[in-house]
mmCIF file of C-alpha atoms in Angstrom:
data_model
loop_
_atom_site.group_PDB
_atom_site.id
_atom_site.type_symbol
_atom_site.label_atom_id
_atom_site.label_comp_id
_atom_site.label_asym_id
_atom_site.label_seq_id
_atom_site.Cartn_x
_atom_site.Cartn_y
_atom_site.Cartn_z
ATOM 1 C CA MET B 1 0.000 0.000 0.000
ATOM 2 C CA LEU B 2 2.726 2.472 0.975
ATOM 3 C CA LEU B 3 4.731 1.620 -2.141
ATOM 4 C CA ASN B 4 1.640 2.234 -4.302
ATOM 5 C CA LEU B 5 1.121 5.572 -2.539
ATOM 6 C CA PHE B 6 4.748 6.528 -3.192
ATOM 7 C CA ILE B 7 4.553 5.648 -6.901
ATOM 8 C CA SER B 8 1.194 7.354 -7.446
ATOM 9 C CA SER B 9 2.401 10.472 -5.602
ATOM 10 C CA LEU B 10 5.573 10.553 -7.678
ATOM 11 C CA VAL B 11 3.534 10.298 -10.889
ATOM 12 C CA LEU B 12 1.187 13.028 -9.659
ATOM 13 C CA PHE B 13 4.052 15.461 -8.987
ATOM 14 C CA PHE B 14 5.474 14.881 -12.470
ATOM 15 C CA LEU B 15 2.020 15.314 -14.012
ATOM 16 C CA LEU B 16 1.601 18.620 -12.164
ATOM 17 C CA PHE B 17 5.007 19.728 -13.393
ATOM 18 C CA GLY B 18 4.087 18.852 -16.989
ATOM 19 C CA LEU B 19 0.706 20.563 -16.648
ATOM 20 C CA PHE B 20 2.254 23.784 -15.387
ATOM 21 C CA CYS B 21 4.841 23.682 -18.186
ATOM 22 C CA ASN B 22 2.097 23.425 -20.819
ATOM 23 C CA ILE B 23 0.115 26.260 -19.225
ATOM 24 C CA LEU B 24 3.150 28.534 -18.965
ATOM 25 C CA ARG B 25 4.731 28.058 -22.412
ATOM 26 C CA PRO B 26 2.455 30.540 -24.271
ATOM 27 C CA TYR B 27 3.399 33.211 -21.695
ATOM 28 C CA THR B 28 7.162 32.544 -21.587
ATOM 29 C CA ARG B 29 7.869 32.714 -25.320
ATOM 30 C CA LYS B 30 8.957 36.349 -24.994
ATOM 31 C CA PHE B 31 11.963 35.307 -22.861
ATOM 32 C CA GLU B 32 15.254 34.514 -24.566
ATOM 33 C CA ASN B 33 15.566 31.172 -22.768
ATOM 34 C CA SER B 34 11.830 30.444 -22.659
ATOM 35 C CA GLU B 35 12.131 26.747 -21.758
ATOM 36 C CA GLY B 36 14.467 27.555 -18.892
ATOM 37 C CA VAL B 37 11.957 30.037 -17.484
ATOM 38 C CA THR B 38 9.065 27.615 -18.065
ATOM 39 C CA THR B 39 10.648 24.663 -16.250
ATOM 40 C CA GLU B 40 11.829 26.767 -13.324
ATOM 41 C CA VAL B 41 8.477 28.494 -12.764
ATOM 42 C CA ALA B 42 6.590 25.191 -13.137
ATOM 43 C CA ASN B 43 8.815 23.473 -10.591
ATOM 44 C CA ARG B 44 8.503 26.395 -8.171
ATOM 45 C CA LEU B 45 4.713 26.242 -8.397
ATOM 46 C CA VAL B 46 4.717 22.512 -7.569
ATOM 47 C CA CYS B 47 7.007 23.228 -4.600
ATOM 48 C CA ILE B 48 4.668 25.965 -3.357
ATOM 49 C CA LEU B 49 1.649 23.641 -3.537
ATOM 50 C CA GLN B 50 3.501 20.902 -1.683
ATOM 51 C CA GLY B 51 4.677 23.355 0.980
ATOM 52 C CA ILE B 52 1.144 24.606 1.596
ATOM 53 C CA LEU B 53 -0.256 21.061 1.829
ATOM 54 C CA ALA B 54 2.495 19.871 4.191
ATOM 55 C CA SER B 55 1.994 22.932 6.413
ATOM 56 C CA ILE B 56 -1.773 22.346 6.660
ATOM 57 C CA ILE B 57 -1.325 18.672 7.537
ATOM 58 C CA GLY B 58 1.444 19.476 10.022
ATOM 59 C CA LEU B 59 -0.568 22.192 11.771
ATOM 60 C CA THR B 60 -3.689 20.002 11.915
ATOM 61 C CA ALA B 61 -1.752 17.089 13.419
ATOM 62 C CA VAL B 62 -0.052 19.316 16.019
ATOM 63 C CA VAL B 63 -3.443 20.640 17.148
ATOM 64 C CA PHE B 64 -5.089 17.201 17.322
ATOM 65 C CA CYS B 65 -2.133 15.485 19.029
ATOM 66 C CA LYS B 66 -1.241 18.166 21.603
ATOM 67 C CA GLN B 67 -2.942 16.390 24.545
ATOM 68 C CA ASP B 68 -0.734 13.303 24.390
ATOM 69 C CA VAL B 69 2.333 14.109 22.301
ATOM 70 C CA ILE B 70 3.565 10.516 22.465
ATOM 71 C CA HIS B 71 0.524 8.317 21.833
ATOM 72 C CA ASP B 72 -2.013 10.506 19.999
ATOM 73 C CA ARG B 73 -2.320 9.594 16.315
ATOM 74 C CA TRP B 74 -3.364 11.619 13.271
ATOM 75 C CA TRP B 75 -4.297 9.480 10.296
ATOM 76 C CA LEU B 76 -2.554 11.627 7.648
ATOM 77 C CA VAL B 77 0.893 11.786 9.256
ATOM 78 C CA GLU B 78 2.292 8.491 7.977
ATOM 79 C CA PRO B 79 0.653 8.614 4.511
ATOM 80 C CA TYR B 80 1.868 12.158 3.977
ATOM 81 C CA SER B 81 5.403 11.218 5.018
ATOM 82 C CA VAL B 82 5.340 8.818 2.048
ATOM 83 C CA ILE B 83 3.956 11.566 -0.213
ATOM 84 C CA ASN B 84 6.664 13.899 1.100
ATOM 85 C CA THR B 85 9.330 11.327 0.231
ATOM 86 C CA ALA B 86 7.904 11.108 -3.296
ATOM 87 C CA TYR B 87 8.038 14.901 -3.537
ATOM 88 C CA PHE B 88 11.718 15.090 -2.600
ATOM 89 C CA THR B 89 12.486 12.287 -5.064
ATOM 90 C CA TYR B 90 10.622 14.214 -7.768
ATOM 91 C CA ASP B 91 12.364 17.458 -6.835
ATOM 92 C CA ILE B 92 15.860 15.997 -7.216
ATOM 93 C CA TYR B 93 15.178 15.184 -10.866
ATOM 94 C CA THR B 94 13.248 18.355 -11.721
ATOM 95 C CA MET B 95 15.983 20.497 -10.143
ATOM 96 C CA PHE B 96 18.322 18.860 -12.642
ATOM 97 C CA ILE B 97 15.875 19.564 -15.504
ATOM 98 C CA VAL B 98 15.659 23.220 -14.440
ATOM 99 C CA TYR B 99 19.442 23.473 -14.147
ATOM 100 C CA ARG B 100 19.977 21.824 -17.531
ATOM 101 C CA HIS B 101 17.621 24.286 -19.226
ATOM 102 C CA SER B 102 18.960 27.309 -17.348
ATOM 103 C CA LYS B 103 21.689 27.904 -19.942
ATOM 104 C CA LEU B 104 21.909 26.740 -23.538
ATOM 105 C CA LYS B 105 25.571 25.770 -23.172
ATOM 106 C CA ILE B 106 24.641 23.366 -20.349
ATOM 107 C CA LEU B 107 21.816 21.898 -22.436
ATOM 108 C CA ARG B 108 24.304 21.086 -25.219
ATOM 109 C CA LEU B 109 26.563 19.122 -22.862
ATOM 110 C CA PRO B 110 26.411 15.293 -22.738
ATOM 111 C CA TYR B 111 23.758 14.111 -20.278
ATOM 112 C CA TRP B 112 26.082 12.710 -17.594
ATOM 113 C CA THR B 113 28.406 15.714 -17.840
ATOM 114 C CA GLY B 114 25.355 17.837 -17.112
ATOM 115 C CA VAL B 115 24.510 15.630 -14.127
ATOM 116 C CA ARG B 116 28.034 16.062 -12.743
ATOM 117 C CA LYS B 117 27.915 19.834 -13.156
ATOM 118 C CA PHE B 118 24.471 19.925 -11.556
ATOM 119 C CA VAL B 119 25.659 18.029 -8.467
ATOM 120 C CA ASN B 120 28.666 20.349 -8.165
ATOM 121 C CA ALA B 121 26.510 23.450 -8.489
ATOM 122 C CA ARG B 122 23.484 22.361 -6.428
ATOM 123 C CA GLY B 123 25.116 19.823 -4.127
ATOM 124 C CA ILE B 124 23.734 21.273 -0.901
ATOM 125 C CA PHE B 125 20.139 20.815 -2.145
ATOM 126 C CA VAL B 126 20.788 17.389 -3.670
ATOM 127 C CA TYR B 127 22.386 15.956 -0.527
ATOM 128 C CA HIS B 128 19.663 17.508 1.651
ATOM 129 C CA HIS B 129 16.966 15.817 -0.445
ATOM 130 C CA ILE B 130 18.777 12.460 -0.559
ATOM 131 C CA LEU B 131 19.177 12.539 3.237
ATOM 132 C CA ILE B 132 15.423 13.062 3.700
ATOM 133 C CA VAL B 133 14.533 10.336 1.179
ATOM 134 C CA LEU B 134 16.861 7.776 2.794
ATOM 135 C CA CYS B 135 16.316 8.591 6.476
ATOM 136 C CA GLY B 136 12.728 9.845 6.641
ATOM 137 C CA PRO B 137 10.696 6.721 5.741
ATOM 138 C CA PRO B 138 12.576 4.204 7.961
ATOM 139 C CA VAL B 139 12.364 6.481 11.008
ATOM 140 C CA ILE B 140 8.742 7.581 10.533
ATOM 141 C CA LEU B 141 7.255 4.302 9.335
ATOM 142 C CA TYR B 142 9.203 1.694 11.332
ATOM 143 C CA PHE B 143 11.680 2.762 14.016
ATOM 144 C CA ARG B 144 9.345 5.055 15.976
ATOM 145 C CA LYS B 145 6.720 2.255 16.214
ATOM 146 C CA GLY B 146 3.719 4.542 15.787
ATOM 147 C CA LEU B 147 4.734 6.936 18.556
ATOM 148 C CA GLY B 148 5.101 10.704 18.322
ATOM 149 C CA ASP B 149 2.868 11.824 15.455
ATOM 150 C CA PHE B 150 3.000 15.226 17.162
ATOM 151 C CA PHE B 151 6.758 15.496 16.602
ATOM 152 C CA VAL B 152 6.566 14.262 13.006
ATOM 153 C CA ALA B 153 3.960 16.985 12.435
ATOM 154 C CA CYS B 154 6.331 19.569 13.911
ATOM 155 C CA TYR B 155 8.894 18.567 11.300
ATOM 156 C CA LEU B 156 6.238 18.866 8.593
ATOM 157 C CA LEU B 157 5.646 22.449 9.734
ATOM 158 C CA SER B 158 9.152 23.298 8.523
ATOM 159 C CA GLU B 159 7.656 23.241 5.018
ATOM 160 C CA THR B 160 5.825 26.484 5.905
ATOM 161 C CA THR B 161 8.883 28.348 4.608
ATOM 162 C CA THR B 162 8.739 26.638 1.195
ATOM 163 C CA PRO B 163 6.054 28.852 -0.443
ATOM 164 C CA PHE B 164 7.924 32.033 0.519
ATOM 165 C CA PHE B 165 11.323 30.652 -0.499
ATOM 166 C CA ASN B 166 10.012 29.736 -3.937
ATOM 167 C CA ALA B 167 7.966 32.935 -4.307
ATOM 168 C CA ARG B 168 11.150 34.915 -3.665
ATOM 169 C CA ALA B 169 13.013 32.921 -6.305
ATOM 170 C CA LEU B 170 10.185 33.470 -8.819
ATOM 171 C CA MET B 171 10.144 37.221 -8.217
ATOM 172 C CA LYS B 172 13.894 37.325 -8.632
ATOM 173 C CA LYS B 173 13.560 35.427 -11.898
ATOM 174 C CA ILE B 174 11.116 37.979 -13.329
ATOM 175 C CA GLN B 175 13.221 40.882 -11.995
ATOM 176 C CA LYS B 176 10.817 42.131 -9.313
ATOM 177 C CA GLU B 177 13.514 42.496 -6.655
ATOM 178 C CA ASN B 178 12.978 46.230 -6.171
ATOM 179 C CA THR B 179 9.310 45.959 -5.245
ATOM 180 C CA ARG B 180 7.582 46.153 -1.873
ATOM 181 C CA LEU B 181 6.062 42.728 -2.453
ATOM 182 C CA TYR B 182 9.547 41.210 -2.774
ATOM 183 C CA THR B 183 10.540 42.827 0.525
ATOM 184 C CA LEU B 184 7.360 41.483 2.170
ATOM 185 C CA VAL B 185 8.049 37.965 0.874
ATOM 186 C CA ASN B 186 11.566 38.117 2.347
ATOM 187 C CA ILE B 187 10.199 39.253 5.714
ATOM 188 C CA LEU B 188 7.657 36.401 5.705
ATOM 189 C CA LEU B 189 10.372 33.921 4.724
ATOM 190 C CA LEU B 190 12.605 35.057 7.570
ATOM 191 C CA SER B 191 9.725 35.079 10.082
ATOM 192 C CA THR B 192 8.428 31.622 9.190
ATOM 193 C CA PHE B 193 11.954 30.243 9.152
ATOM 194 C CA ILE B 194 12.649 31.489 12.672
ATOM 195 C CA VAL B 195 9.321 30.166 14.004
ATOM 196 C CA PHE B 196 8.967 26.846 12.172
ATOM 197 C CA ARG B 197 12.576 25.818 11.612
ATOM 198 C CA LEU B 198 14.393 27.186 14.664
ATOM 199 C CA LEU B 199 11.935 27.853 17.493
ATOM 200 C CA ILE B 200 10.102 24.622 16.659
ATOM 201 C CA PHE B 201 12.878 22.669 18.434
ATOM 202 C CA PRO B 202 12.474 24.295 21.882
ATOM 203 C CA PHE B 203 8.696 24.089 21.322
ATOM 204 C CA MET B 204 8.945 20.302 20.913
ATOM 205 C CA TYR B 205 10.966 19.962 24.116
ATOM 206 C CA TYR B 206 8.567 22.284 25.945
ATOM 207 C CA SER B 207 5.572 20.238 24.761
ATOM 208 C CA TYR B 208 7.226 17.018 25.918
ATOM 209 C CA ALA B 209 8.041 18.581 29.304
ATOM 210 C CA GLU B 210 4.406 19.672 29.697
ATOM 211 C CA TYR B 211 3.217 16.172 28.818
ATOM 212 C CA LYS B 212 5.599 14.534 31.307
ATOM 213 C CA GLN B 213 5.069 17.291 33.900
ATOM 214 C CA ILE B 214 8.787 17.907 34.237
ATOM 215 C CA SER B 215 10.958 20.977 33.770
ATOM 216 C CA PHE B 216 12.087 22.136 30.346
ATOM 217 C CA LEU B 217 15.712 21.200 31.078
ATOM 218 C CA GLU B 218 14.744 17.752 32.361
ATOM 219 C CA ALA B 219 13.128 17.035 28.997
ATOM 220 C CA PHE B 220 16.578 16.881 27.393
ATOM 221 C CA THR B 221 17.728 14.102 29.699
ATOM 222 C CA SER B 222 14.492 12.116 29.843
ATOM 223 C CA ILE B 223 14.241 11.282 26.128
ATOM 224 C CA PRO B 224 16.481 8.752 24.315
ATOM 225 C CA TRP B 225 19.912 10.071 23.362
ATOM 226 C CA HIS B 226 19.425 9.306 19.678
ATOM 227 C CA CYS B 227 16.370 11.613 19.595
ATOM 228 C CA ASN B 228 18.487 14.456 20.989
ATOM 229 C CA LEU B 229 21.208 13.652 18.474
ATOM 230 C CA GLY B 230 18.745 13.658 15.569
ATOM 231 C CA ASN B 231 17.239 16.972 16.671
ATOM 232 C CA LEU B 232 20.690 18.517 17.045
ATOM 233 C CA PHE B 233 21.682 17.310 13.591
ATOM 234 C CA PHE B 234 18.612 18.818 11.938
ATOM 235 C CA LEU B 235 18.921 22.016 13.981
ATOM 236 C CA LEU B 236 22.470 22.460 12.667
ATOM 237 C CA ILE B 237 21.164 22.017 9.117
ATOM 238 C CA GLN B 238 18.527 24.702 9.750
ATOM 239 C CA LEU B 239 21.152 27.063 11.156
ATOM 240 C CA GLY B 240 23.132 26.564 7.954
ATOM 241 C CA TRP B 241 20.085 27.461 5.853
ATOM 242 C CA PHE B 242 19.415 30.438 8.127
ATOM 243 C CA TYR B 243 22.945 31.719 7.542
ATOM 244 C CA LEU B 244 22.462 31.510 3.765
ATOM 245 C CA ILE B 245 19.102 33.326 3.979
ATOM 246 C CA MET B 246 20.572 36.098 6.131
ATOM 247 C CA LYS B 247 23.519 36.402 3.756
ATOM 248 C CA ALA B 248 21.131 36.794 0.797
ATOM 249 C CA GLY B 249 19.079 39.292 2.811
ATOM 250 C CA MET B 250 22.129 41.416 3.569
ATOM 251 C CA ARG B 251 23.013 41.453 -0.130
ATOM 252 C CA MET B 252 19.478 42.617 -0.911
ATOM 253 C CA VAL B 253 19.671 45.427 1.690
ATOM 254 C CA LYS B 254 23.076 46.586 0.436
ATOM 255 C CA SER B 255 21.844 46.522 -3.165
ATOM 256 C CA ARG B 256 18.718 48.495 -2.215
ATOM 257 C CA LEU B 257 20.769 51.101 -0.309
ATOM 258 C CA LYS B 258 23.215 51.419 -3.204
ATOM 259 C CA SER B 259 20.333 51.818 -5.673
ATOM 260 C CA ASP B 260 18.663 54.475 -3.499
ATOM 261 C CA GLN B 261 21.976 56.311 -3.160
ATOM 262 C CA MET B 262 22.469 56.310 -6.931
ATOM 263 C CA VAL B 263 18.931 57.653 -7.468
ATOM 264 C CA THR B 264 19.506 60.421 -4.899
ATOM 265 C CA THR B 265 22.826 61.386 -6.492
ATOM 266 C CA SER B 266 21.227 61.433 -9.933
ATOM 267 C CA LYS B 267 18.400 63.686 -8.736
ATOM 268 C CA GLN B 268 20.863 66.027 -7.060
ATOM 269 C CA SER B 269 22.883 66.255 -10.287
ATOM 270 C CA GLU B 270 19.745 66.991 -12.307
ATOM 271 C CA PHE B 271 18.688 69.652 -9.780
ATOM 272 C CA SER B 272 22.116 71.310 -9.906
ATOM 273 C CA ALA B 273 22.100 71.253 -13.693
ATOM 274 C CA VAL B 274 18.644 72.835 -13.842
ATOM 275 C CA ASN B 275 19.609 75.544 -11.362
ATOM 276 C CA GLY B 276 22.810 76.289 -13.189
ATOM 277 C CA TYR B 277 20.964 76.566 -16.515
ATOM 278 C CA GLY B 278 18.353 78.874 -14.988
ATOM 279 C CA THR B 279 21.004 81.227 -13.568
ATOM 280 C CA LYS B 280 22.822 81.516 -16.867
ATOM 281 C CA HIS B 281 19.546 82.058 -18.708
ATOM 282 C CA ASN B 282 18.600 84.878 -16.361
ATOM 283 C CA ASP B 283 21.977 86.546 -16.820
#
């Protein structure tokens, strides 16, 4: 059953990708590399849909399992973990398709040379996805023995950042970086990242402490060591992503300040030129 769900989900994601490509092609013909734009936008739209769905399921499960964070079950947690695995499998290949169509010179390369260049260029995303595909299903479906749907749902909530991450990339692609909407999307990305990818870890320990009626610090020593190790590992990954987001944000702020400074200087030059012309004219 789970294998059938994985295969059908994988097919569905590819069908959605193909559908979006067909819808977008009439509108992307004006771009020089139209197929590159089409594949990237289509893939981003699929990612946004998946992020929204995962967030809804995660939030629903957290609410319904908050009374007993160990034993309460939510029927969609395990099935969606399989769907999520299919999504990350899909995304590895479509990221390669997007990369291959991003530049014509890459498209002309032999297939496996393109694969090698893709892994070198997008390695951090590829290895992240492979890690989730290999580690997620065994832990969620077998090793936890049906316990802790609440905590699995907390991990699903990390996908709340996905719509904003992909919306930012789309706006950058269509050169809307100097708009208020782009700034708002970045603020929402940063906010959701802090809440659902960083603060979610102390929230999980706090929830466990409340359930066990122990102190927050005692929660760290009362759960199995491998759970602490797993949480630490994923927290370090999130801190790495957070650093990259902040780095990109600082570049955006510096670029905006530089652009504003250039506009101000240009206006001052025009004002001086107009004043100078008027004085000479009056003389």
